[in-house]
Structures are given as C-alpha cells and as structure tokens.
PDB file of C-alpha atoms in Angstrom:
ATOM      1  CA  MET A  19    -161.702 -28.708  79.375  1.00 41.00           C
ATOM      2  CA  VAL A  20    -162.174 -31.143  76.065  1.00 45.00           C
ATOM      3  CA  PRO A  21    -166.283 -29.708  74.207  1.00 51.00           C
ATOM      4  CA  LYS A  22    -164.714 -26.121  74.350  1.00 81.00           C
ATOM      5  CA  LEU A  23    -161.672 -27.509  72.603  1.00 88.00           C
ATOM      6  CA  ASP A  24    -161.728 -27.504  68.857  1.00 92.00           C
ATOM      7  CA  THR A  25    -164.293 -30.035  67.224  1.00 92.00           C
ATOM      8  CA  LYS A  26    -161.952 -31.000  64.745  1.00 94.00           C
ATOM      9  CA  GLN A  27    -158.104 -31.268  66.438  1.00 95.00           C
ATOM     10  CA  PHE A  28    -158.496 -35.777  67.049  1.00 95.00           C
ATOM     11  CA  GLY A  29    -155.247 -36.020  69.893  1.00 94.00           C
ATOM     12  CA  ALA A  30    -155.068 -36.202  73.390  1.00 90.00           C
ATOM     13  CA  ILE A  31    -158.842 -36.190  72.940  1.00 89.00           C
ATOM     14  CA  ARG A  32    -160.937 -39.807  74.512  1.00 87.00           C
ATOM     15  CA  GLY A  33    -162.389 -41.121  71.843  1.00 90.00           C
ATOM     16  CA  TRP A  34    -161.099 -40.840  69.550  1.00 91.00           C
ATOM     17  CA  SER A  35    -157.993 -41.313  66.901  1.00 93.00           C
ATOM     18  CA  THR A  36    -155.373 -41.563  64.412  1.00 93.00           C
ATOM     19  CA  THR A  37    -158.543 -43.324  62.414  1.00 93.00           C
ATOM     20  CA  HIS A  38    -161.151 -40.687  62.615  1.00 94.00           C
ATOM     21  CA  ALA A  39    -158.773 -38.152  61.484  1.00 95.00           C
ATOM     22  CA  LEU A  40    -158.415 -40.012  58.906  1.00 92.00           C
ATOM     23  CA  VAL A  41    -162.258 -41.003  57.667  1.00 92.00           C
ATOM     24  CA  ASP A  42    -163.042 -37.686  58.369  1.00 95.00           C
ATOM     25  CA  MET A  43    -161.108 -36.642  55.997  1.00 94.00           C
ATOM     26  CA  LEU A  44    -160.775 -38.871  52.999  1.00 90.00           C
ATOM     27  CA  HIS A  45    -165.010 -38.684  53.445  1.00 91.00           C
ATOM     28  CA  MET A  46    -164.857 -35.298  52.387  1.00 93.00           C
ATOM     29  CA  TRP A  47    -162.102 -35.972  49.522  1.00 92.00           C
ATOM     30  CA  HIS A  48    -164.402 -38.397  47.860  1.00 88.00           C
ATOM     31  CA  LYS A  49    -167.077 -35.961  48.654  1.00 92.00           C
ATOM     32  CA  ALA A  50    -165.597 -33.506  46.368  1.00 92.00           C
ATOM     33  CA  LEU A  51    -164.521 -36.293  43.461  1.00 89.00           C
ATOM     34  CA  ASP A  52    -168.059 -37.423  44.007  1.00 90.00           C
ATOM     35  CA  GLN A  53    -170.014 -33.669  42.763  1.00 93.00           C
ATOM     36  CA  SER A  54    -166.898 -33.544  39.802  1.00 90.00           C
ATOM     37  CA  GLU A  55    -165.142 -30.982  42.413  1.00 93.00           C
ATOM     38  CA  VAL A  56    -160.828 -31.055  43.335  1.00 93.00           C
ATOM     39  CA  ALA A  57    -159.555 -31.284  46.720  1.00 94.00           C
ATOM     40  CA  ARG A  58    -156.945 -29.108  47.362  1.00 95.00           C
ATOM     41  CA  VAL A  59    -154.954 -30.033  50.053  1.00 96.00           C
ATOM     42  CA  THR A  60    -151.495 -28.784  52.175  1.00 97.00           C
ATOM     43  CA  PHE A  61    -149.774 -30.818  55.423  1.00 97.00           C
ATOM     44  CA  VAL A  62    -147.689 -28.885  56.923  1.00 97.00           C
ATOM     45  CA  ASP A  63    -145.057 -29.574  59.249  1.00 96.00           C
ATOM     46  CA  PHE A  64    -144.216 -27.912  62.358  1.00 96.00           C
ATOM     47  CA  SER A  65    -139.787 -27.678  63.216  1.00 95.00           C
ATOM     48  CA  LYS A  66    -139.646 -29.043  66.373  1.00 92.00           C
ATOM     49  CA  ALA A  67    -143.428 -28.675  67.355  1.00 92.00           C
ATOM     50  CA  PHE A  68    -143.061 -29.868  70.879  1.00 90.00           C
ATOM     51  CA  ASP A  69    -139.357 -27.826  71.709  1.00 89.00           C
ATOM     52  CA  ARG A  70    -140.852 -24.643  71.100  1.00 91.00           C
ATOM     53  CA  VAL A  71    -144.214 -25.282  73.021  1.00 92.00           C
ATOM     54  CA  ASP A  72    -144.131 -21.196  74.811  1.00 91.00           C
ATOM     55  CA  HIS A  73    -145.321 -21.411  77.992  1.00 90.00           C
ATOM     56  CA  THR A  74    -146.933 -18.220  78.330  1.00 91.00           C
ATOM     57  CA  VAL A  75    -149.323 -19.351  75.262  1.00 93.00           C
ATOM     58  CA  VAL A  76    -150.776 -21.680  76.565  1.00 93.00           C
ATOM     59  CA  ILE A  77    -151.479 -20.376  79.653  1.00 93.00           C
ATOM     60  CA  ASN A  78    -153.118 -17.993  78.372  1.00 94.00           C
ATOM     61  CA  ASN A  79    -155.164 -20.201  76.398  1.00 93.00           C
ATOM     62  CA  LEU A  80    -155.764 -21.576  79.507  1.00 93.00           C
ATOM     63  CA  ILE A  81    -157.326 -18.401  80.709  1.00 93.00           C
ATOM     64  CA  GLU A  82    -159.063 -18.213  77.783  1.00 91.00           C
ATOM     65  CA  LEU A  83    -160.967 -20.945  78.301  1.00 90.00           C
ATOM     66  CA  ALA A  84    -161.776 -20.544  81.657  1.00 90.00           C
ATOM     67  CA  ILE A  85    -160.172 -22.869  83.355  1.00 91.00           C
ATOM     68  CA  PRO A  86    -159.912 -23.049  86.722  1.00 93.00           C
ATOM     69  CA  ARG A  87    -157.426 -21.005  88.244  1.00 94.00           C
ATOM     70  CA  SER A  88    -156.395 -23.386  90.807  1.00 95.00           C
ATOM     71  CA  VAL A  89    -155.675 -25.955  87.237  1.00 93.00           C
ATOM     72  CA  ILE A  90    -154.056 -22.754  85.685  1.00 94.00           C
ATOM     73  CA  LYS A  91    -151.224 -23.203  88.862  1.00 94.00           C
ATOM     74  CA  TRP A  92    -150.555 -26.977  89.334  1.00 93.00           C
ATOM     75  CA  PHE A  93    -150.395 -26.803  85.126  1.00 91.00           C
ATOM     76  CA  ALA A  94    -148.141 -23.877  85.049  1.00 90.00           C
ATOM     77  CA  SER A  95    -146.072 -25.244  88.305  1.00 90.00           C
ATOM     78  CA  PHE A  96    -145.742 -28.931  85.698  1.00 87.00           C
ATOM     79  CA  ILE A  97    -144.583 -26.847  83.046  1.00 85.00           C
ATOM     80  CA  THR A  98    -142.404 -23.780  84.114  1.00 83.00           C
ATOM     81  CA  ASN A  99    -138.859 -23.829  86.121  1.00 84.00           C
ATOM     82  CA  ARG A 100    -137.664 -27.159  84.442  1.00 85.00           C
ATOM     83  CA  GLN A 101    -134.335 -27.779  83.785  1.00 87.00           C
ATOM     84  CA  GLN A 102    -132.188 -30.529  81.817  1.00 87.00           C
ATOM     85  CA  ARG A 103    -128.651 -31.230  81.714  1.00 91.00           C
ATOM     86  CA  VAL A 104    -126.195 -32.890  79.280  1.00 93.00           C
ATOM     87  CA  LYS A 105    -124.007 -36.302  81.020  1.00 93.00           C
ATOM     88  CA  ILE A 106    -121.126 -37.679  79.081  1.00 94.00           C
ATOM     89  CA  ALA A 107    -118.902 -40.267  80.811  1.00 92.00           C
ATOM     90  CA  SER A 108    -118.563 -38.521  84.099  1.00 91.00           C
ATOM     91  CA  THR A 109    -118.761 -35.855  83.010  1.00 95.00           C
ATOM     92  CA  VAL A 110    -122.020 -33.572  84.437  1.00 95.00           C
ATOM     93  CA  SER A 111    -122.878 -30.673  82.460  1.00 95.00           C
ATOM     94  CA  THR A 112    -124.275 -26.564  84.692  1.00 94.00           C
ATOM     95  CA  TRP A 113    -127.695 -26.969  84.749  1.00 93.00           C
ATOM     96  CA  LEU A 114    -130.074 -25.799  82.738  1.00 89.00           C
ATOM     97  CA  VAL A 115    -133.828 -23.781  83.166  1.00 86.00           C
ATOM     98  CA  LEU A 116    -135.200 -24.262  80.335  1.00 82.00           C
ATOM     99  CA  LYS A 117    -137.961 -20.973  78.866  1.00 77.00           C
ATOM    100  CA  GLY A 118    -139.748 -23.321  76.477  1.00 80.00           C
ATOM    101  CA  GLY A 119    -140.660 -26.482  75.014  1.00 84.00           C
ATOM    102  CA  MET A 120    -142.365 -30.075  76.682  1.00 81.00           C
ATOM    103  CA  PRO A 121    -141.364 -32.787  78.635  1.00 76.00           C
ATOM    104  CA  GLN A 122    -141.872 -35.857  76.361  1.00 75.00           C
ATOM    105  CA  GLY A 123    -143.114 -38.900  77.846  1.00 78.00           C
ATOM    106  CA  SER A 124    -146.138 -37.545  79.398  1.00 79.00           C
ATOM    107  CA  TRP A 125    -149.706 -37.264  78.916  1.00 80.00           C
ATOM    108  CA  LEU A 126    -149.863 -33.556  79.498  1.00 86.00           C
ATOM    109  CA  GLY A 127    -146.887 -33.560  77.000  1.00 85.00           C
ATOM    110  CA  PRO A 128    -149.255 -34.098  74.143  1.00 90.00           C
ATOM    111  CA  LEU A 129    -152.195 -32.123  75.621  1.00 89.00           C
ATOM    112  CA  THR A 130    -150.032 -29.186  76.096  1.00 90.00           C
ATOM    113  CA  PHE A 131    -150.003 -28.905  72.735  1.00 92.00           C
ATOM    114  CA  VAL A 132    -153.279 -29.299  71.638  1.00 94.00           C
ATOM    115  CA  ILE A 133    -154.185 -26.192  73.968  1.00 93.00           C
ATOM    116  CA  LEU A 134    -150.985 -24.206  71.836  1.00 94.00           C
ATOM    117  CA  ILE A 135    -152.532 -25.024  68.145  1.00 95.00           C
ATOM    118  CA  ASP A 136    -156.220 -24.738  69.340  1.00 94.00           C
ATOM    119  CA  LYS A 137    -156.089 -20.762  68.507  1.00 92.00           C
ATOM    120  CA  LEU A 138    -155.301 -21.970  64.871  1.00 95.00           C
ATOM    121  CA  LYS A 139    -158.804 -21.490  63.019  1.00 93.00           C
ATOM    122  CA  LEU A 140    -157.763 -20.327  59.541  1.00 96.00           C
ATOM    123  CA  SER A 141    -160.302 -19.713  57.349  1.00 97.00           C
ATOM    124  CA  CYS A 142    -160.129 -22.713  55.589  1.00 97.00           C
ATOM    125  CA  LEU A 143    -161.270 -26.401  57.070  1.00 95.00           C
ATOM    126  CA  THR A 144    -158.675 -27.641  59.014  1.00 97.00           C
ATOM    127  CA  HIS A 145    -158.433 -31.384  60.963  1.00 97.00           C
ATOM    128  CA  LYS A 146    -155.093 -31.823  63.645  1.00 97.00           C
ATOM    129  CA  TYR A 147    -153.787 -34.422  65.654  1.00 96.00           C
ATOM    130  CA  ILE A 148    -151.616 -32.941  68.134  1.00 94.00           C
ATOM    131  CA  ASP A 149    -149.437 -30.668  65.660  1.00 92.00           C
ATOM    132  CA  ASP A 150    -150.329 -33.108  62.160  1.00 95.00           C
ATOM    133  CA  THR A 151    -152.446 -30.321  61.160  1.00 97.00           C
ATOM    134  CA  THR A 152    -154.347 -31.096  57.134  1.00 97.00           C
ATOM    135  CA  MET A 153    -155.432 -27.628  55.286  1.00 98.00           C
ATOM    136  CA  THR A 154    -158.444 -29.079  53.139  1.00 97.00           C
ATOM    137  CA  GLU A 155    -159.892 -26.186  50.269  1.00 97.00           C
ATOM    138  CA  ILE A 156    -162.656 -27.518  47.930  1.00 96.00           C
ATOM    139  CA  LEU A 157    -162.287 -25.873  44.588  1.00 94.00           C
ATOM    140  CA  SER A 158    -164.964 -25.953  41.793  1.00 92.00           C
ATOM    141  CA  LEU A 159    -163.641 -26.584  38.486  1.00 84.00           C
ATOM    142  CA  GLY A 160    -162.644 -23.337  37.497  1.00 84.00           C
ATOM    143  CA  GLN A 161    -162.231 -21.746  40.854  1.00 90.00           C
ATOM    144  CA  THR A 162    -159.484 -19.838  42.104  1.00 92.00           C
ATOM    145  CA  SER A 163    -157.562 -21.088  44.681  1.00 94.00           C
ATOM    146  CA  GLN A 164    -157.702 -18.921  47.971  1.00 95.00           C
ATOM    147  CA  MET A 165    -154.357 -21.833  49.456  1.00 95.00           C
ATOM    148  CA  ALA A 166    -151.842 -19.080  48.949  1.00 94.00           C
ATOM    149  CA  GLY A 167    -153.916 -16.860  51.455  1.00 95.00           C
ATOM    150  CA  TYR A 168    -154.649 -19.341  54.416  1.00 97.00           C
ATOM    151  CA  MET A 169    -151.307 -20.087  54.044  1.00 96.00           C
ATOM    152  CA  ASN A 170    -150.358 -16.092  55.221  1.00 96.00           C
ATOM    153  CA  GLU A 171    -152.877 -17.205  58.022  1.00 97.00           C
ATOM    154  CA  LEU A 172    -150.755 -19.909  59.068  1.00 97.00           C
ATOM    155  CA  TYR A 173    -147.624 -17.608  57.971  1.00 96.00           C
ATOM    156  CA  GLN A 174    -149.367 -15.131  60.735  1.00 97.00           C
ATOM    157  CA  TRP A 175    -150.261 -17.645  63.569  1.00 97.00           C
ATOM    158  CA  SER A 176    -147.429 -18.529  63.909  1.00 97.00           C
ATOM    159  CA  LEU A 177    -145.572 -16.004  63.457  1.00 96.00           C
ATOM    160  CA  ALA A 178    -147.185 -15.552  67.077  1.00 96.00           C
ATOM    161  CA  ASN A 179    -147.392 -18.322  68.948  1.00 95.00           C
ATOM    162  CA  ASN A 180    -143.511 -18.444  68.223  1.00 94.00           C
ATOM    163  CA  MET A 181    -143.758 -21.998  66.057  1.00 96.00           C
ATOM    164  CA  GLN A 182    -141.992 -22.413  63.074  1.00 96.00           C
ATOM    165  CA  ILE A 183    -143.263 -24.249  59.698  1.00 96.00           C
ATOM    166  CA  ASN A 184    -140.146 -26.044  58.565  1.00 95.00           C
ATOM    167  CA  LYS A 185    -140.862 -25.550  54.329  1.00 93.00           C
ATOM    168  CA  ARG A 186    -138.446 -28.611  53.504  1.00 94.00           C
ATOM    169  CA  LYS A 187    -141.679 -31.137  54.731  1.00 95.00           C
ATOM    170  CA  THR A 188    -144.630 -29.543  53.937  1.00 97.00           C
ATOM    171  CA  LYS A 189    -146.257 -30.281  50.875  1.00 97.00           C
ATOM    172  CA  GLU A 190    -149.498 -30.115  48.900  1.00 96.00           C
ATOM    173  CA  MET A 191    -151.434 -32.546  47.380  1.00 94.00           C
ATOM    174  CA  VAL A 192    -154.584 -31.384  44.154  1.00 93.00           C
ATOM    175  CA  ILE A 193    -156.851 -34.288  45.030  1.00 91.00           C
ATOM    176  CA  THR A 194    -159.149 -34.477  42.060  1.00 88.00           C
ATOM    177  CA  SER A 195    -159.858 -36.873  39.192  1.00 81.00           C
ATOM    178  CA  SER A 196    -159.686 -34.925  35.321  1.00 75.00           C
ATOM    179  CA  HIS A 197    -156.090 -34.745  34.258  1.00 67.00           C
ATOM    180  CA  SER A 198    -157.097 -31.888  33.375  1.00 64.00           C
ATOM    181  CA  VAL A 199    -157.529 -29.292  35.866  1.00 70.00           C
ATOM    182  CA  SER A 200    -154.656 -27.037  36.644  1.00 79.00           C
ATOM    183  CA  VAL A 201    -153.824 -25.084  40.350  1.00 85.00           C
ATOM    184  CA  PRO A 202    -151.000 -22.509  40.519  1.00 86.00           C
ATOM    185  CA  LEU A 203    -148.359 -23.805  42.788  1.00 87.00           C
ATOM    186  CA  ILE A 204    -147.038 -22.022  46.701  1.00 87.00           C
ATOM    187  CA  PRO A 205    -144.284 -20.497  46.492  1.00 87.00           C
ATOM    188  CA  ASN A 206    -141.145 -22.997  47.875  1.00 89.00           C
ATOM    189  CA  ILE A 207    -144.198 -25.887  49.010  1.00 94.00           C
ATOM    190  CA  GLU A 208    -143.936 -29.160  46.626  1.00 95.00           C
ATOM    191  CA  ARG A 209    -146.280 -30.676  45.178  1.00 94.00           C
ATOM    192  CA  VAL A 210    -146.889 -33.925  45.428  1.00 94.00           C
ATOM    193  CA  GLU A 211    -148.870 -37.387  44.227  1.00 90.00           C
ATOM    194  CA  THR A 212    -149.187 -39.332  47.461  1.00 89.00           C
ATOM    195  CA  PHE A 213    -148.260 -38.772  51.159  1.00 91.00           C
ATOM    196  CA  LYS A 214    -148.139 -40.756  54.227  1.00 90.00           C
ATOM    197  CA  LEU A 215    -150.575 -39.333  56.401  1.00 92.00           C
ATOM    198  CA  LEU A 216    -151.141 -40.710  60.007  1.00 92.00           C
ATOM    199  CA  GLY A 217    -150.128 -43.833  59.446  1.00 85.00           C
ATOM    200  CA  ILE A 218    -151.420 -43.994  55.587  1.00 85.00           C
ATOM    201  CA  VAL A 219    -150.485 -43.217  52.600  1.00 83.00           C
ATOM    202  CA  VAL A 220    -153.034 -41.385  50.503  1.00 86.00           C
ATOM    203  CA  SER A 221    -152.796 -40.827  47.027  1.00 83.00           C
ATOM    204  CA  SER A 222    -154.561 -37.530  45.062  1.00 78.00           C
ATOM    205  CA  GLY A 223    -155.987 -39.698  42.680  1.00 63.00           C
ATOM    206  CA  THR A 224    -159.752 -41.745  43.947  1.00 47.00           C
ATOM    207  CA  HIS A 225    -158.058 -44.493  45.949  1.00 46.00           C
ATOM    208  CA  THR A 226    -155.730 -45.157  49.098  1.00 47.00           C
ATOM    209  CA  LEU A 227    -152.654 -46.688  48.979  1.00 43.00           C
ATOM    210  CA  LEU A 228    -152.142 -49.991  50.951  1.00 48.00           C
ATOM    211  CA  MET A 229    -148.323 -50.344  52.149  1.00 53.00           C
ATOM    212  CA  LEU A 230    -149.214 -52.829  54.352  1.00 55.00           C
ATOM    213  CA  ILE A 231    -148.873 -56.280  52.267  1.00 60.00           C
ATOM    214  CA  PRO A 232    -145.289 -55.583  51.186  1.00 63.00           C
ATOM    215  CA  LYS A 233    -144.979 -54.894  54.959  1.00 64.00           C
ATOM    216  CA  ALA A 234    -146.666 -57.798  56.067  1.00 66.00           C
ATOM    217  CA  ASN A 235    -144.913 -60.127  54.026  1.00 68.00           C
ATOM    218  CA  SER A 236    -141.510 -58.129  55.560  1.00 71.00           C
ATOM    219  CA  ARG A 237    -142.767 -58.961  58.787  1.00 69.00           C
ATOM    220  CA  LEU A 238    -143.472 -63.408  57.612  1.00 71.00           C
ATOM    221  CA  HIS A 239    -139.658 -63.115  55.622  1.00 74.00           C
ATOM    222  CA  LEU A 240    -138.395 -62.227  59.679  1.00 73.00           C
ATOM    223  CA  LEU A 241    -140.467 -65.497  60.538  1.00 73.00           C
ATOM    224  CA  ARG A 242    -139.555 -67.625  58.451  1.00 76.00           C
ATOM    225  CA  GLN A 243    -135.723 -66.606  59.054  1.00 79.00           C
ATOM    226  CA  LEU A 244    -136.550 -67.210  63.084  1.00 74.00           C
ATOM    227  CA  LYS A 245    -138.148 -70.457  62.366  1.00 75.00           C
ATOM    228  CA  ARG A 246    -134.999 -71.757  59.882  1.00 81.00           C
ATOM    229  CA  ALA A 247    -132.669 -70.801  63.326  1.00 80.00           C
ATOM    230  CA  ALA A 248    -134.840 -73.649  64.869  1.00 76.00           C
ATOM    231  CA  VAL A 249    -135.858 -70.804  67.897  1.00 71.00           C
ATOM    232  CA  PRO A 250    -138.454 -72.009  69.352  1.00 71.00           C
ATOM    233  CA  GLN A 251    -142.160 -71.743  68.623  1.00 64.00           C
ATOM    234  CA  ASP A 252    -143.023 -70.704  72.508  1.00 63.00           C
ATOM    235  CA  ASP A 253    -141.199 -68.730  72.377  1.00 59.00           C
ATOM    236  CA  ASN A 254    -142.566 -65.556  74.692  1.00 55.00           C
ATOM    237  CA  GLY A 255    -140.834 -63.563  72.529  1.00 59.00           C
ATOM    238  CA  ILE A 256    -141.992 -64.306  69.048  1.00 60.00           C
ATOM    239  CA  LEU A 257    -146.064 -64.495  70.229  1.00 60.00           C
ATOM    240  CA  LEU A 258    -145.202 -61.066  71.351  1.00 56.00           C
ATOM    241  CA  TYR A 259    -143.689 -59.808  68.146  1.00 60.00           C
ATOM    242  CA  TRP A 260    -146.038 -61.459  65.407  1.00 58.00           C
ATOM    243  CA  HIS A 261    -149.126 -60.131  68.282  1.00 57.00           C
ATOM    244  CA  HIS A 262    -147.851 -56.213  67.715  1.00 53.00           C
ATOM    245  CA  SER A 263    -146.319 -56.664  64.228  1.00 57.00           C
ATOM    246  CA  PRO A 264    -147.518 -53.035  62.942  1.00 50.00           C
ATOM    247  CA  GLY A 265    -147.912 -55.828  59.228  1.00 50.00           C
ATOM    248  CA  PHE A 266    -150.402 -57.799  60.961  1.00 52.00           C
ATOM    249  CA  ARG A 267    -152.541 -55.047  63.142  1.00 58.00           C
ATOM    250  CA  LEU A 268    -154.297 -54.325  59.710  1.00 69.00           C
ATOM    251  CA  TYR A 269    -153.929 -49.820  60.796  1.00 76.00           C
ATOM    252  CA  ALA A 270    -157.325 -48.164  60.078  1.00 78.00           C
ATOM    253  CA  VAL A 271    -158.997 -50.708  58.336  1.00 76.00           C
ATOM    254  CA  ALA A 272    -161.941 -48.940  58.627  1.00 78.00           C
ATOM    255  CA  VAL A 273    -160.317 -45.935  56.399  1.00 79.00           C
ATOM    256  CA  TRP A 274    -158.607 -48.447  53.575  1.00 76.00           C
ATOM    257  CA  HIS A 275    -160.846 -51.629  53.111  1.00 71.00           C
ATOM    258  CA  THR A 276    -163.251 -49.855  51.307  1.00 69.00           C
ATOM    259  CA  GLY A 277    -160.948 -49.746  48.275  1.00 67.00           C
ATOM    260  CA  LEU A 278    -159.507 -53.110  47.877  1.00 69.00           C
ATOM    261  CA  THR A 279    -159.418 -54.380  44.319  1.00 69.00           C
ATOM    262  CA  ALA A 280    -160.753 -58.174  44.176  1.00 77.00           C
ATOM    263  CA  ASP A 281    -156.222 -58.239  43.820  1.00 76.00           C
ATOM    264  CA  LEU A 282    -155.672 -56.699  47.484  1.00 71.00           C
ATOM    265  CA  SER A 283    -157.896 -58.575  48.844  1.00 74.00           C
ATOM    266  CA  ASP A 284    -156.766 -61.821  48.143  1.00 78.00           C
ATOM    267  CA  GLN A 285    -153.070 -61.326  48.520  1.00 74.00           C
ATOM    268  CA  LEU A 286    -154.702 -59.820  52.188  1.00 71.00           C
ATOM    269  CA  GLU A 287    -156.515 -62.482  53.082  1.00 76.00           C
ATOM    270  CA  LEU A 288    -153.698 -65.148  52.197  1.00 77.00           C
ATOM    271  CA  ILE A 289    -151.041 -63.728  54.307  1.00 71.00           C
ATOM    272  CA  LYS A 290    -153.865 -63.875  57.152  1.00 71.00           C
ATOM    273  CA  ARG A 291    -153.626 -67.616  57.023  1.00 72.00           C
TER     274      ARG A 291
END
C-alpha cells in the first residue's frame, strides 16, 4: 500500500521521519535562496484533526487505493461502531456511538489520517507529516504569487472531507534574502518571521534557528539541583532522564548542523562535555 500513497507524506510510513521531511523542505527553500528566488510557505493547522476523521471518506479512499476487500472490511470493523462514555467518581454516562474520529495511541490511528489526507493534492508543492501540512510556492523576483488560489483549493478539499482549518494557528512565512521583496498578505492568515516546524524553529532568513542550547541548559540546571539534593548519581531514574532528555538527543541534527556558527558549535560542545 505504501508506494501508492503520496510521496510527500512522511508520517506513519516505514523508513520516513520528521528529519526526512525537514531536510526535503529546507533543501528546496535554500535552493530558492541560492537562485535569488523567494519561497512562500504556509503552515496549515487543522482543528481537532483526528477527532474529525470521517469514516466514510477513509473507506472510500481505501477502495480507490485498490486495497483488498477483506482488508477494507477488517479496517472498517476497527473504526466503526466505536463507543465511549464518561465516568465522574461513581457516576457513569450512557454509551455514545461515535460517527467519526480515531482512537488515540494505536498504530492505525496515524495511518488512518494518512489515508484520509492522501487525496489532498494541491497545485503547489505540499509536504505532509500526518496532519502537519506545509505548502510551498517558489517565486522569481517580481512574479505574482498564487498562494491565495492554493489556499482556496485547500479550503475546498477541507469542506469536501469534513475537515476544518484553524486560521488562528495557520501561519505563513516569506523566505527571502532580499529585504525589498513585497508579497501581498493572505486574508486572515498571520505572517510570521519564525515558526516551529516538526520540532525545529525555522526563520524567514537563510538559517535555521537552534533551540537546543537553552533547552539543554535547563536540563543541566535540573541535574545540578538533583546533585545538590544528594540524589545518588547511579540512580536509574537520573540515568533514564539524562538519556531521554530532549536537550541531549540532538534531534534532527542533519537539518541544522550545517548552519551552526563557530560560537554555537563551541557552546554545544561545552554542553555535551
């Protein structure tokens, strides 16, 4: 089934990760800068994306993907006729049959959304990581932007698939090396200079911003506090915390490492030591 899915979908697909998605996008944006072009990027946010999954749309998409009928029946039995109820203290509500949405925490949950959003194919380049959708338009200097039209395509798809765009959280960014470039705004969409994309903060300039150092310093501070409290250094909890601390995992290092200045590189080495 995987080869039939959108090649720009990087989520819930074996062998792909957020790093692959980030490298692909940043390569395109940097290439545009190298060629004196402008990259206009829109970061799309769907309101309660998993809760709004339409089971009928998912099943129809599976049929169009030519998935074996027996697999579709099994999949349908998993997502349909699910029930939930609320318990407060000893009081329990009646069961409610869900008409949409996906169970959280299962491997099939993200895959179901990937199948739902697979048919979102706009006229501009679109990268997807499950429900994180990034639209990119490359413009030559002086070229008229068509992003408003691409956004209209997105609205039409959302309407047809019972999804809802969160305009408050949807942002756009103009990535350029020229301060004289003027690109008209999209109504109701805020333009930003920085945005946290798949865990990495990117800027409208030529460099990816490194958020690792302040985060790592905060972890070091906590570890120093534990040491002052005389917590044994061989305590399994501390070792586990150190190993899994986000500040020391060098997340998506392939994305931002080449943009490190000498000063940032020295700070990073100091923290690692």
